[in-house]
XYZ file of C-alpha atoms in Angstrom:
232
model
C 124.536 111.623 124.391
C 124.106 112.682 120.776
C 121.595 114.988 119.150
C 118.003 114.346 120.186
C 116.053 113.112 117.168
C 113.799 110.295 116.000
C 115.566 107.624 113.974
C 114.098 106.226 110.733
C 114.323 102.439 110.677
C 112.989 99.944 108.150
C 112.745 96.380 109.466
C 112.742 93.236 107.373
C 109.121 92.918 106.225
C 108.422 89.253 105.522
C 104.778 89.643 104.487
C 102.401 92.496 103.684
C 98.774 92.378 102.586
C 95.800 94.694 102.320
C 93.207 93.198 104.664
C 90.598 95.943 104.207
C 90.101 98.322 101.295
C 88.394 101.489 102.433
C 86.820 104.437 100.648
C 89.798 106.625 101.544
C 92.418 104.476 103.322
C 93.359 100.825 103.388
C 94.200 98.662 106.383
C 97.464 96.782 105.856
C 98.776 93.781 107.812
C 102.571 93.633 107.984
C 104.680 90.789 109.326
C 108.211 91.886 110.152
C 111.349 91.147 112.145
C 113.231 93.408 114.543
C 116.620 92.597 116.060
C 114.872 92.313 119.436
C 111.774 90.401 118.255
C 110.834 88.180 115.306
C 107.554 87.482 113.509
C 105.703 90.591 114.675
C 102.288 91.147 113.078
C 100.720 94.594 113.061
C 97.653 96.060 111.346
C 97.987 99.682 110.329
C 96.020 102.333 108.525
C 98.092 103.168 105.440
C 97.735 106.942 105.336
C 98.821 109.314 102.581
C 99.887 112.044 105.023
C 98.527 115.545 105.489
C 99.329 119.214 105.920
C 97.921 121.881 108.244
C 98.237 125.648 108.430
C 98.440 127.856 111.510
C 97.293 131.276 110.271
C 98.319 134.290 112.383
C 97.072 137.790 111.552
C 98.414 141.252 112.379
C 96.521 141.182 115.692
C 98.421 138.037 116.752
C 95.248 135.950 116.466
C 95.006 132.423 115.062
C 92.348 131.353 112.581
C 90.145 128.460 113.712
C 87.732 126.594 111.446
C 84.788 124.623 112.824
C 83.944 121.390 110.976
C 81.701 118.420 111.697
C 83.659 115.195 112.337
C 81.460 112.132 112.168
C 83.649 109.581 114.048
C 83.457 111.737 117.209
C 79.951 113.180 116.508
C 81.058 116.774 117.072
C 81.759 120.058 115.340
C 85.414 120.607 116.189
C 87.473 123.782 116.091
C 90.465 123.056 113.871
C 92.983 124.816 111.625
C 92.924 124.616 107.818
C 94.255 121.198 106.837
C 94.023 118.524 104.202
C 95.338 115.254 102.823
C 98.339 114.713 100.597
C 96.067 112.797 98.265
C 97.275 114.154 94.909
C 100.119 111.934 93.643
C 103.413 113.809 93.498
C 102.067 117.022 95.022
C 104.600 118.909 97.127
C 103.436 119.401 100.759
C 103.892 123.179 100.513
C 101.777 123.304 97.365
C 99.153 121.237 99.182
C 99.182 123.639 102.143
C 98.666 126.634 99.867
C 95.841 124.824 98.084
C 94.118 123.855 101.321
C 94.362 127.392 102.704
C 92.743 128.766 99.572
C 90.051 126.074 99.432
C 89.140 126.068 103.122
C 89.614 129.729 104.108
C 89.697 131.707 100.816
C 93.113 133.041 101.820
C 96.539 133.464 100.224
C 99.552 133.958 102.493
C 102.741 135.844 101.593
C 104.890 134.465 104.445
C 105.347 130.782 105.200
C 107.453 128.773 107.651
C 107.494 125.176 108.895
C 106.539 124.751 112.541
C 106.634 120.970 113.007
C 106.318 117.477 111.573
C 104.244 115.039 113.603
C 103.217 111.378 113.626
C 99.689 111.573 115.006
C 98.956 107.939 115.900
C 102.177 105.996 115.201
C 100.930 102.906 117.010
C 98.253 102.273 114.396
C 98.655 104.604 111.422
C 101.384 105.794 109.065
C 99.863 109.292 109.080
C 102.277 112.178 109.375
C 101.405 115.845 109.137
C 103.447 118.933 108.385
C 102.304 122.084 110.183
C 103.022 125.438 108.554
C 102.885 128.960 109.952
C 101.306 131.412 107.494
C 101.087 135.204 107.739
C 100.378 138.329 105.648
C 97.092 137.399 104.006
C 95.039 138.451 101.043
C 91.708 137.028 99.882
C 91.237 134.710 96.939
C 89.191 136.631 94.326
C 85.529 135.758 94.751
C 85.208 134.385 91.213
C 88.112 131.958 91.881
C 86.961 130.625 95.245
C 86.504 126.914 95.836
C 82.904 125.732 96.149
C 82.789 123.848 99.438
C 80.527 120.799 99.749
C 79.618 117.977 102.161
C 80.923 118.717 105.698
C 82.937 121.668 104.397
C 79.718 123.441 103.417
C 79.061 123.977 107.128
C 82.386 125.649 107.964
C 82.404 128.426 110.565
C 85.404 130.693 111.191
C 86.877 132.625 114.119
C 90.039 134.630 114.625
C 90.962 133.915 118.241
C 93.592 135.360 120.545
C 96.269 132.898 121.585
C 95.396 133.380 125.250
C 91.748 132.467 124.608
C 92.786 129.480 122.527
C 95.205 128.227 125.192
C 92.513 128.536 127.855
C 90.106 126.556 125.647
C 92.667 123.739 125.366
C 93.182 123.638 129.131
C 89.437 123.610 129.726
C 88.906 120.707 127.329
C 86.953 122.875 124.898
C 89.322 122.415 121.922
C 90.113 118.736 121.457
C 91.417 118.406 117.904
C 95.076 117.433 118.330
C 96.317 119.328 115.270
C 94.557 122.499 116.443
C 96.085 122.050 119.888
C 99.533 121.615 118.354
C 99.081 124.685 116.160
C 97.954 126.834 119.077
C 100.834 125.707 121.297
C 103.414 126.211 118.550
C 102.068 129.665 117.664
C 102.113 130.609 121.342
C 105.810 129.762 121.518
C 106.547 131.789 118.378
C 104.633 134.853 119.546
C 106.159 134.759 123.029
C 109.657 134.571 121.569
C 108.978 137.409 119.138
C 107.545 139.578 121.927
C 110.757 139.043 123.905
C 112.861 140.011 120.898
C 114.125 136.460 120.470
C 112.419 135.007 117.384
C 112.014 131.248 117.577
C 113.914 129.206 115.026
C 111.625 127.738 112.372
C 112.374 125.844 109.157
C 112.069 126.797 105.518
C 109.127 125.398 103.573
C 111.388 123.109 101.542
C 112.922 121.403 104.573
C 112.773 117.584 104.261
C 110.339 115.523 106.290
C 112.753 113.138 107.968
C 110.426 110.205 108.677
C 108.472 110.003 105.434
C 110.612 111.246 102.544
C 111.524 108.410 100.222
C 108.801 106.044 101.416
C 107.160 105.879 97.999
C 105.070 102.861 98.915
C 102.849 104.837 101.290
C 100.532 106.310 98.652
C 99.904 102.907 97.129
C 99.298 101.354 100.527
C 96.819 104.099 101.336
C 94.929 103.486 98.120
C 94.448 107.193 97.417
C 95.779 107.031 93.868
C 94.454 103.695 92.712
C 97.715 101.809 93.302
C 96.324 99.804 96.218
C 97.481 96.301 95.303
C 100.542 95.187 97.281
C 100.738 91.723 95.822
C 103.667 92.624 93.576
C 105.437 94.907 96.053
C 109.135 94.239 96.665
C 110.406 94.928 100.182
């Protein structure tokens, strides 16, 4: 048995069309062939990708942000996060921007915790989760003016034990928040035992999405949402 890792694979795509153009994302219908099956047709949400930040303070607490999410009709506890919706923006730059915009914070220490495909059966969305520490506040005159759902943000610094209990009790349901809490718990446990957990540098490549330049156009986030002339 070799190293355990996911394997990027690009099948022969025989047809691809945008079947629904949304306000943020498009729905794409691909027809493709695999060695084990031919003529497969799948609809997918063409997603630009995202970043999220697990913030841990000197008291070993994680920052949670409460935001209204209309599809599930609930105010969910989450971690600072946002879309990779600026063409060409580096994920680390996006994470720093989102932390400043959503929490008015600047972090001096950054690491990569994980890369995740959230719903790979129906969406191309992937998210990079960062660990951030050693904070200072964005100067008040430079703070982002939050609007729409973000205008109702609420914040809590929560101990990892309390956060883990909330996950087990079904009180925190956002999957990215759950992932952040579980990953931070592993890091803090390892550090407490004197065995720091191995993390990755912020510039580490994202194995499954790097080089897939067509994703932004398929998502429609930068205006390049017409696949008619796309070469596969």
